[in-house]
Amino acid sequence: MKYTSQMVAKPYFIFALVLLAGEILFGLILGFQYINGDFLFPLIPFNVARMVHTNLLIVLILFAFMGASYYLVPEESERELWSPKLAIITFWIFAVAGVATILGYLLVPYATLAEITYNNLLPTMGREFLEQPTISKIGIVIVVLSFILNIAMTVLKGRKTVITVVLLTGLFGMAFFFLFAFYLPENLAVDKFFWWFVIHLWVEGVWELILGAILSFVLIKVTGVDREHIDKWLYLIIAMTLVSGIVGTGHHFFYIGTPDYWLWLGSIASAVEPLPFFLMVLYAFSMEKQRRIDHENKIALTWAKGTAVIAFLGAGVWGFLHTLAPVNYYTHGTQLTAAHGHLSFFGAYIMIMFCIISYAMPILRGRLKGNCEKAQNVEKAGFWLMVIGMLGVTLALTVAGVWQIVLQRWPESADALGFMATQAEIIPVYVVRLVFGLMTFTGLLVYLYSFFVKEPVSSK
């Protein structure tokens, strides 16, 4: 480890993995509830489990991004972190606030939670993914601004690279677009219009810049390819991401009361959105082919390639499947949306978290050349269990979505089933989805076990 301040990344990585375990557990609870709606009711109602599931996902990704930034920025900037103490303080504030918010969801009725957190003074609660109490949102802003200050000051005082510039652009964008979470207009169409400024422009915009920066850092380290070559690829990928992603927000504006031109803008931009992810696949495999070193940490490169491939499938292929307006007329809000969401989040953001942790954590634990071969083999088993598990979940949800459309959306007559009747018909597919979800969780446990595989004792 070149800089001692990089150690502050360790608690962020560990907490992100803990949150991921909780996020998957609540996903499994939801899987059971799709099959038996009374499962764990009234202890954990479906709406509460779903809220915890999605909020844990958002928070763990933020922790992963922060840990990755605190690890890579000192090396890229060739100096110690501006304030390691601020990074530790930020961690504890964010961790305590995050846990308190989740406990609030689980232990207090949502309406009561809104009342005791004074949501009436600045109403922001009640919207999907943005269910956090207003005071929690304010806390997120303070934490993120402190984090960005720490990263920005480190970059400004040290070497500037394309990776740090792209990373900072993504971080500033993330902070800016979250501010729309505080805007809650009375008109539902206007509300949904600006709501997507947070959700879409995070996930399909600025977060992709952060993903590209982290991926590029790892590829430089494990392949030894010239930085200039990496930079050209990164510039191309982020340019395509921003061009397609910003206008691509329009594929969420089809049927919410916005003008008709969004049908064209959203559809055309959506046809372009898979391209940056396809470039990312070419990028990762091209860097492996041109590598100049045979790095001992081979599993980190496996995660890097896996990130590119699964992100392309989830965000690119499954995203494009249902974003053209004539198709989306039938598919929006079905399980096809869930299929796209699960695989894209896993491929783009969970796998890049595993990628940077697999590279950085051994170094943070004093294993400068990476984990031993046995530990890497165990981790590879976890990799394939999770990848196959998530692909299975996605395919099951895809079948469920198509079935849902055939039963509920396609028949424009009295033959169309209602929502609940349709869900009852799809239960066999939900059972398959649950099995693959259990496989995914098993893969995570195997991955976590790899941290405890002991290094072989060298003979003298």
Coordinates of C-alpha atoms in Angstrom, one line a residue:
M1 CA 0.0 0.0 0.0
K2 CA 1.6 3.3 -1.1
Y3 CA -0.3 5.7 1.1
T4 CA -1.4 5.0 4.7
S5 CA -4.6 7.1 4.3
Q6 CA -5.9 4.5 1.9
M7 CA -6.8 2.4 4.9
V8 CA -9.9 4.5 5.5
A9 CA -11.4 2.7 2.5
K10 CA -11.5 -0.6 4.5
P11 CA -14.5 0.1 6.8
Y12 CA -16.5 1.4 3.8
F13 CA -15.9 -1.8 1.9
I14 CA -16.8 -4.0 4.8
F15 CA -20.0 -2.1 5.6
A16 CA -21.0 -2.2 1.9
L17 CA -20.7 -6.0 2.0
V18 CA -22.7 -6.2 5.2
L19 CA -25.4 -4.1 3.6
L20 CA -25.4 -6.3 0.5
A21 CA -26.0 -9.3 2.6
G22 CA -29.0 -7.5 4.2
E23 CA -30.2 -6.3 0.8
I24 CA -30.2 -9.9 -0.7
L25 CA -32.0 -11.3 2.5
F26 CA -34.8 -8.8 2.1
G27 CA -34.9 -9.7 -1.6
L28 CA -35.4 -13.3 -0.6
I29 CA -38.2 -12.3 1.8
L30 CA -39.9 -10.5 -1.1
G31 CA -39.4 -13.6 -3.2
F32 CA -41.3 -15.7 -0.6
Q33 CA -44.0 -13.0 -0.4
Y34 CA -44.6 -13.2 -4.1
I35 CA -45.4 -16.9 -3.6
N36 CA -47.2 -16.5 -0.2
G37 CA -48.4 -13.0 0.4
D38 CA -48.8 -13.7 4.2
F39 CA -45.2 -14.6 4.7
L40 CA -43.9 -12.6 7.7
F41 CA -47.1 -10.5 7.8
P42 CA -47.7 -8.3 9.7
L43 CA -44.1 -8.2 11.1
I44 CA -42.6 -7.2 7.7
P45 CA -45.3 -6.2 5.2
F46 CA -44.4 -6.4 1.5
N47 CA -44.2 -2.6 1.0
V48 CA -41.8 -2.3 3.9
A49 CA -39.6 -5.2 2.7
R50 CA -39.5 -3.7 -0.7
M51 CA -38.6 -0.3 0.7
V52 CA -35.7 -1.8 2.8
H53 CA -34.5 -3.9 -0.2
T54 CA -34.2 -0.9 -2.6
N55 CA -32.9 1.6 0.0
L56 CA -30.2 -0.9 1.2
L57 CA -29.1 -1.2 -2.5
I58 CA -28.7 2.6 -2.9
V59 CA -26.8 3.0 0.4
L60 CA -24.5 0.1 -0.2
I61 CA -23.5 1.4 -3.6
L62 CA -22.8 4.8 -2.1
F63 CA -20.6 3.2 0.5
A64 CA -18.8 1.2 -2.2
F65 CA -18.2 4.4 -4.3
M66 CA -16.9 6.2 -1.3
G67 CA -14.5 3.4 -0.3
A68 CA -13.3 3.0 -3.9
S69 CA -12.7 6.8 -4.2
Y70 CA -10.8 6.9 -0.9
Y71 CA -8.6 4.0 -2.1
L72 CA -7.8 5.0 -5.7
V73 CA -7.6 8.8 -5.4
P74 CA -4.4 8.9 -3.2
E75 CA -2.7 6.6 -5.7
E76 CA -3.9 8.6 -8.7
S77 CA -3.1 12.0 -7.1
E78 CA 0.2 10.7 -5.7
R79 CA -0.4 12.1 -2.2
E80 CA -2.1 11.2 1.0
L81 CA -5.8 11.9 1.4
W82 CA -6.6 15.5 2.3
S83 CA -8.3 14.5 5.6
P84 CA -8.4 10.9 6.7
K85 CA -10.1 12.0 9.9
L86 CA -13.0 13.6 8.0
A87 CA -13.3 10.3 6.0
I88 CA -13.7 8.3 9.2
I89 CA -16.2 10.8 10.8
T90 CA -18.2 10.7 7.5
F91 CA -18.3 6.9 7.6
W92 CA -19.7 6.8 11.1
I93 CA -22.3 9.5 10.5
F94 CA -23.5 7.8 7.3
A95 CA -23.5 4.3 8.9
V96 CA -25.4 5.4 12.0
A97 CA -27.9 7.5 10.0
G98 CA -28.4 4.7 7.4
V99 CA -29.0 2.0 10.1
A100 CA -31.4 4.4 12.0
T101 CA -33.4 5.0 8.8
I102 CA -33.7 1.3 8.0
L103 CA -34.8 0.6 11.6
G104 CA -37.3 3.3 11.2
Y105 CA -38.8 1.6 8.2
L106 CA -39.0 -1.7 10.1
L107 CA -40.2 -0.5 13.5
V108 CA -42.4 2.5 12.8
P109 CA -45.4 2.9 10.5
Y110 CA -44.4 5.0 7.6
A111 CA -47.0 7.7 8.2
T112 CA -45.8 7.9 11.9
L113 CA -42.2 8.0 10.6
A114 CA -43.1 11.0 8.4
E115 CA -44.8 12.7 11.4
I116 CA -42.0 12.3 13.9
T117 CA -39.3 13.4 11.4
Y118 CA -41.2 16.6 10.6
N119 CA -41.8 15.8 7.0
N120 CA -44.6 18.4 7.0
L121 CA -42.0 21.2 7.2
L122 CA -40.4 20.1 3.9
P123 CA -42.4 17.2 2.4
T124 CA -40.1 14.8 0.5
M125 CA -41.3 11.4 1.5
G126 CA -43.5 8.8 -0.1
R127 CA -41.8 8.4 -3.5
E128 CA -40.2 5.1 -4.7
F129 CA -36.4 4.9 -3.9
L130 CA -36.7 8.3 -2.2
E131 CA -38.6 7.1 0.8
Q132 CA -36.0 8.4 3.2
P133 CA -37.2 11.0 5.8
T134 CA -36.3 14.5 5.0
I135 CA -33.7 14.7 7.8
S136 CA -32.1 11.6 6.4
K137 CA -31.9 13.2 3.0
I138 CA -30.3 16.3 4.5
G139 CA -27.9 14.0 6.3
I140 CA -27.0 12.3 2.9
V141 CA -26.3 15.7 1.4
I142 CA -24.0 16.7 4.3
V143 CA -22.2 13.4 4.1
V144 CA -21.8 13.5 0.3
L145 CA -20.6 17.1 0.3
S146 CA -18.0 16.3 3.0
F147 CA -16.9 13.3 1.0
I148 CA -16.6 15.3 -2.3
L149 CA -14.7 18.0 -0.4
N150 CA -12.2 15.5 0.8
I151 CA -11.7 13.9 -2.6
A152 CA -11.6 17.2 -4.5
M153 CA -9.0 18.8 -2.2
T154 CA -6.9 15.6 -2.6
V155 CA -7.1 15.9 -6.4
L156 CA -6.5 19.6 -6.5
K157 CA -3.4 19.3 -4.3
G158 CA -1.9 16.4 -6.3
R159 CA -1.5 14.9 -9.7
K160 CA -4.5 15.3 -12.0
T161 CA -5.4 12.3 -14.2
V162 CA -8.3 11.4 -16.5
I163 CA -9.5 8.9 -14.0
T164 CA -9.8 11.4 -11.2
V165 CA -11.4 14.0 -13.5
V166 CA -14.0 11.5 -14.6
L167 CA -14.6 10.4 -11.0
L168 CA -15.0 13.9 -9.7
T169 CA -17.4 14.7 -12.6
G170 CA -19.5 11.7 -11.6
L171 CA -19.4 12.6 -7.9
F172 CA -20.4 16.2 -8.5
G173 CA -23.2 15.1 -10.8
M174 CA -24.4 12.6 -8.2
A175 CA -24.6 15.4 -5.5
F176 CA -26.3 17.8 -7.9
F177 CA -29.0 15.5 -9.2
F178 CA -29.9 14.3 -5.7
L179 CA -31.1 17.8 -4.9
F180 CA -34.2 17.1 -7.0
A181 CA -35.2 14.6 -4.2
F182 CA -36.2 17.7 -2.2
Y183 CA -38.6 19.0 -4.9
L184 CA -42.1 17.5 -4.5
P185 CA -44.6 19.3 -6.7
E186 CA -48.3 18.7 -6.3
N187 CA -48.8 17.8 -9.9
L188 CA -48.1 14.1 -10.4
A189 CA -46.8 14.4 -13.9
V190 CA -44.4 17.2 -12.9
D191 CA -43.4 15.2 -9.9
K192 CA -42.6 12.1 -12.0
F193 CA -40.7 14.2 -14.6
F194 CA -38.3 15.6 -12.0
W195 CA -38.2 12.3 -10.0
W196 CA -36.4 10.7 -12.9
F197 CA -33.8 13.4 -12.7
V198 CA -32.6 11.6 -9.6
I199 CA -33.3 8.0 -10.5
H200 CA -32.3 7.9 -14.2
L201 CA -29.5 10.5 -14.2
W202 CA -27.9 8.7 -11.3
V203 CA -28.2 5.2 -12.6
E204 CA -27.8 5.8 -16.3
G205 CA -25.8 8.9 -16.1
V206 CA -23.3 10.1 -13.5
W207 CA -23.0 6.7 -11.7
E208 CA -21.7 5.3 -15.0
L209 CA -18.9 7.8 -14.9
I210 CA -17.9 6.6 -11.5
L211 CA -18.1 3.0 -12.7
G212 CA -15.8 3.8 -15.7
A213 CA -13.3 5.5 -13.4
I214 CA -13.1 2.6 -11.0
L215 CA -12.9 0.0 -13.8
S216 CA -10.1 1.9 -15.5
F217 CA -8.1 2.2 -12.3
V218 CA -8.3 -1.6 -11.7
L219 CA -7.4 -2.4 -15.4
I220 CA -4.3 -0.2 -15.2
K221 CA -3.2 -2.0 -12.1
V222 CA -3.8 -5.6 -13.2
T223 CA -2.9 -5.3 -16.9
G224 CA -0.1 -2.7 -16.9
V225 CA -1.5 -1.2 -20.1
D226 CA -0.3 2.4 -20.8
R227 CA -2.4 5.0 -19.1
E228 CA -2.7 7.0 -22.4
H229 CA -4.4 4.0 -24.0
I230 CA -6.8 3.6 -21.1
D231 CA -7.6 7.3 -21.2
K232 CA -8.7 7.2 -24.8
W233 CA -11.1 4.4 -24.1
L234 CA -12.5 6.1 -21.0
Y235 CA -13.1 9.4 -22.9
L236 CA -15.0 7.5 -25.6
I237 CA -17.1 5.5 -23.2
I238 CA -18.1 8.5 -21.0
A239 CA -18.9 10.6 -24.1
M240 CA -21.3 8.0 -25.3
T241 CA -22.7 7.5 -21.8
L242 CA -23.6 11.2 -21.4
V243 CA -24.8 11.7 -25.0
S244 CA -27.2 8.8 -24.8
G245 CA -28.0 8.8 -21.0
I246 CA -29.1 12.4 -20.6
V247 CA -31.5 12.3 -23.5
G248 CA -32.3 8.7 -22.7
T249 CA -34.2 10.0 -19.6
G250 CA -37.0 10.5 -22.1
H251 CA -37.8 6.7 -22.1
H252 CA -39.3 7.3 -18.7
F253 CA -41.5 10.2 -20.0
F254 CA -43.7 8.1 -22.4
Y255 CA -46.9 7.8 -20.5
I256 CA -46.8 10.3 -17.6
G257 CA -48.5 13.3 -19.2
T258 CA -45.5 14.8 -21.0
P259 CA -45.5 16.0 -24.7
D260 CA -45.6 13.4 -27.5
Y261 CA -42.0 14.3 -28.7
W262 CA -40.6 12.3 -25.8
L263 CA -41.9 9.2 -27.5
W264 CA -39.3 9.9 -30.3
L265 CA -36.5 11.3 -28.2
G266 CA -36.7 8.6 -25.6
S267 CA -36.9 5.8 -28.2
I268 CA -34.0 7.1 -30.3
A269 CA -31.7 7.7 -27.3
S270 CA -32.6 4.3 -25.9
A271 CA -31.4 2.7 -29.1
V272 CA -28.0 4.3 -28.4
E273 CA -27.7 3.6 -24.7
P274 CA -26.4 0.0 -25.1
L275 CA -23.4 1.3 -27.1
P276 CA -21.3 2.6 -24.2
F277 CA -21.8 -0.7 -22.4
F278 CA -20.8 -2.6 -25.5
L279 CA -17.7 -0.4 -25.7
M280 CA -17.0 -1.3 -22.1
V281 CA -17.0 -5.0 -23.0
L282 CA -14.5 -4.3 -25.9
Y283 CA -12.5 -2.2 -23.5
A284 CA -12.1 -4.7 -20.7
F285 CA -11.2 -7.6 -23.0
S286 CA -8.9 -5.5 -25.2
M287 CA -7.0 -4.4 -22.1
E288 CA -6.6 -8.0 -21.1
K289 CA -5.3 -8.9 -24.5
Q290 CA -2.8 -6.1 -24.5
R291 CA -1.7 -6.5 -20.9
R292 CA 2.0 -6.1 -20.2
I293 CA 2.1 -7.8 -16.8
D294 CA 0.8 -11.1 -15.5
H295 CA -0.6 -9.8 -12.2
E296 CA -1.0 -12.3 -9.3
N297 CA -4.5 -11.0 -8.5
K298 CA -6.2 -12.7 -11.4
I299 CA -9.7 -12.7 -9.8
A300 CA -9.8 -8.9 -9.9
L301 CA -9.4 -9.1 -13.7
T302 CA -12.2 -11.7 -13.7
W303 CA -14.5 -9.3 -11.9
A304 CA -13.5 -6.4 -14.3
K305 CA -14.4 -8.5 -17.3
G306 CA -17.6 -9.8 -15.6
T307 CA -18.6 -6.2 -14.8
A308 CA -18.4 -5.2 -18.4
V309 CA -20.3 -8.3 -19.8
I310 CA -23.1 -8.4 -17.2
A311 CA -23.6 -4.6 -17.3
F312 CA -23.9 -4.8 -21.1
L313 CA -26.5 -7.6 -20.8
G314 CA -28.5 -6.0 -17.9
A315 CA -28.3 -2.3 -18.7
G316 CA -27.8 -2.6 -22.5
V317 CA -29.7 -5.7 -23.8
W318 CA -32.4 -6.0 -21.2
G319 CA -32.8 -2.3 -21.1
F320 CA -33.3 -2.0 -24.8
L321 CA -35.8 -4.9 -24.9
H322 CA -38.5 -2.7 -23.5
T323 CA -37.6 0.9 -23.9
L324 CA -38.9 1.6 -27.5
A325 CA -42.2 3.4 -27.0
P326 CA -44.5 1.0 -28.9
V327 CA -43.1 -1.9 -26.9
N328 CA -43.0 0.0 -23.6
Y329 CA -46.7 0.7 -24.0
Y330 CA -47.3 -3.0 -23.0
T331 CA -44.2 -3.6 -20.9
H332 CA -43.8 -0.7 -18.5
G333 CA -44.3 -1.6 -14.9
T334 CA -44.2 -5.3 -15.6
Q335 CA -41.7 -7.9 -14.3
L336 CA -39.6 -7.1 -17.5
T337 CA -38.7 -3.9 -15.7
A338 CA -37.7 -5.9 -12.7
A339 CA -35.6 -8.2 -14.8
H340 CA -33.7 -5.2 -16.3
G341 CA -33.3 -3.6 -13.0
H342 CA -31.9 -6.6 -11.2
L343 CA -29.3 -7.5 -13.8
S344 CA -28.2 -4.0 -14.6
F345 CA -27.7 -3.0 -11.0
F346 CA -25.9 -6.2 -10.3
G347 CA -23.7 -6.0 -13.4
A348 CA -22.9 -2.3 -13.3
Y349 CA -22.6 -1.5 -9.7
I350 CA -22.5 -4.5 -7.5
M351 CA -19.9 -6.2 -9.6
I352 CA -17.7 -3.1 -9.8
M353 CA -17.9 -3.1 -6.0
F354 CA -16.6 -6.7 -6.0
C355 CA -14.0 -5.7 -8.5
I356 CA -12.4 -2.9 -6.5
I357 CA -12.7 -4.8 -3.3
S358 CA -11.0 -7.8 -4.8
Y359 CA -8.1 -5.7 -5.9
A360 CA -7.8 -3.4 -2.9
M361 CA -8.8 -5.5 0.1
P362 CA -5.8 -7.9 -0.1
I363 CA -3.5 -4.9 -0.2
L364 CA -5.3 -3.3 2.7
R365 CA -4.8 -6.6 4.6
G366 CA -1.1 -6.7 3.8
R367 CA -1.2 -9.1 0.9
L368 CA 0.5 -6.9 -1.7
K369 CA 0.3 -9.5 -4.5
G370 CA -3.3 -10.4 -3.9
N371 CA -4.9 -13.3 -2.1
C372 CA -3.4 -16.8 -2.4
E373 CA -4.5 -19.1 -5.2
K374 CA -6.8 -21.1 -2.9
A375 CA -8.6 -18.0 -1.8
Q376 CA -8.9 -16.7 -5.3
N377 CA -10.4 -20.1 -6.4
V378 CA -13.0 -19.9 -3.6
E379 CA -13.8 -16.3 -4.7
K380 CA -14.1 -17.5 -8.3
A381 CA -16.7 -20.1 -7.2
G382 CA -18.6 -17.2 -5.5
F383 CA -18.3 -15.2 -8.7
W384 CA -19.9 -17.9 -10.8
L385 CA -22.6 -18.7 -8.3
M386 CA -23.7 -15.1 -8.1
V387 CA -23.5 -14.5 -11.9
I388 CA -25.5 -17.7 -12.7
G389 CA -27.9 -16.9 -9.9
M390 CA -28.6 -13.4 -11.1
L391 CA -28.9 -14.5 -14.7
G392 CA -31.4 -17.1 -13.5
V393 CA -33.3 -14.5 -11.6
T394 CA -33.3 -12.2 -14.7
L395 CA -34.5 -15.0 -17.0
A396 CA -37.3 -16.0 -14.6
L397 CA -38.5 -12.4 -14.3
T398 CA -38.3 -12.1 -18.1
V399 CA -40.6 -15.1 -18.5
A400 CA -42.9 -13.7 -15.7
G401 CA -43.0 -10.3 -17.5
V402 CA -43.9 -11.8 -20.9
W403 CA -46.6 -14.0 -19.2
Q404 CA -47.9 -11.0 -17.4
I405 CA -48.2 -9.0 -20.6
V406 CA -50.0 -11.9 -22.4
L407 CA -52.5 -12.3 -19.5
Q408 CA -53.0 -8.8 -18.4
R409 CA -51.9 -6.2 -21.0
W410 CA -52.2 -7.8 -24.4
P411 CA -55.9 -8.8 -24.5
E412 CA -57.8 -5.5 -25.1
S413 CA -61.1 -7.1 -24.0
A414 CA -62.9 -8.6 -21.1
D415 CA -60.5 -11.6 -21.4
A416 CA -57.7 -9.7 -19.7
L417 CA -57.0 -10.8 -16.2
G418 CA -56.7 -8.4 -13.3
F419 CA -53.4 -7.7 -11.6
M420 CA -53.8 -10.1 -8.7
A421 CA -55.2 -12.9 -10.8
T422 CA -52.3 -12.5 -13.2
Q423 CA -49.8 -12.7 -10.3
A424 CA -51.4 -15.9 -9.1
E425 CA -50.9 -17.5 -12.5
I426 CA -47.2 -16.6 -12.5
I427 CA -46.4 -18.1 -9.1
P428 CA -44.5 -21.2 -10.6
V429 CA -42.1 -18.8 -12.3
Y430 CA -41.6 -16.9 -9.0
V431 CA -40.6 -20.2 -7.4
V432 CA -37.9 -20.6 -10.0
R433 CA -36.8 -17.0 -9.4
L434 CA -36.6 -17.7 -5.6
V435 CA -34.3 -20.7 -6.2
F436 CA -31.9 -18.6 -8.3
G437 CA -32.1 -15.9 -5.6
L438 CA -31.0 -18.5 -3.0
M439 CA -28.1 -19.4 -5.3
T440 CA -27.1 -15.8 -5.5
F441 CA -27.0 -15.5 -1.7
T442 CA -25.0 -18.7 -1.5
G443 CA -22.5 -17.2 -3.9
L444 CA -22.2 -14.1 -1.7
L445 CA -21.5 -16.4 1.4
V446 CA -18.8 -18.2 -0.6
Y447 CA -17.3 -14.9 -1.6
L448 CA -17.3 -13.7 2.0
Y449 CA -15.7 -17.0 3.1
S450 CA -12.8 -16.4 0.7
F451 CA -11.7 -13.6 3.0
F452 CA -11.0 -16.2 5.7
V453 CA -9.0 -18.6 3.6
K454 CA -5.5 -18.6 5.2
E455 CA -2.3 -18.0 3.3
P456 CA -0.2 -21.2 2.9
V457 CA 2.8 -21.3 5.2
S458 CA 5.9 -21.0 3.1
S459 CA 8.6 -23.6 3.7
K460 CA 12.1 -22.5 4.4

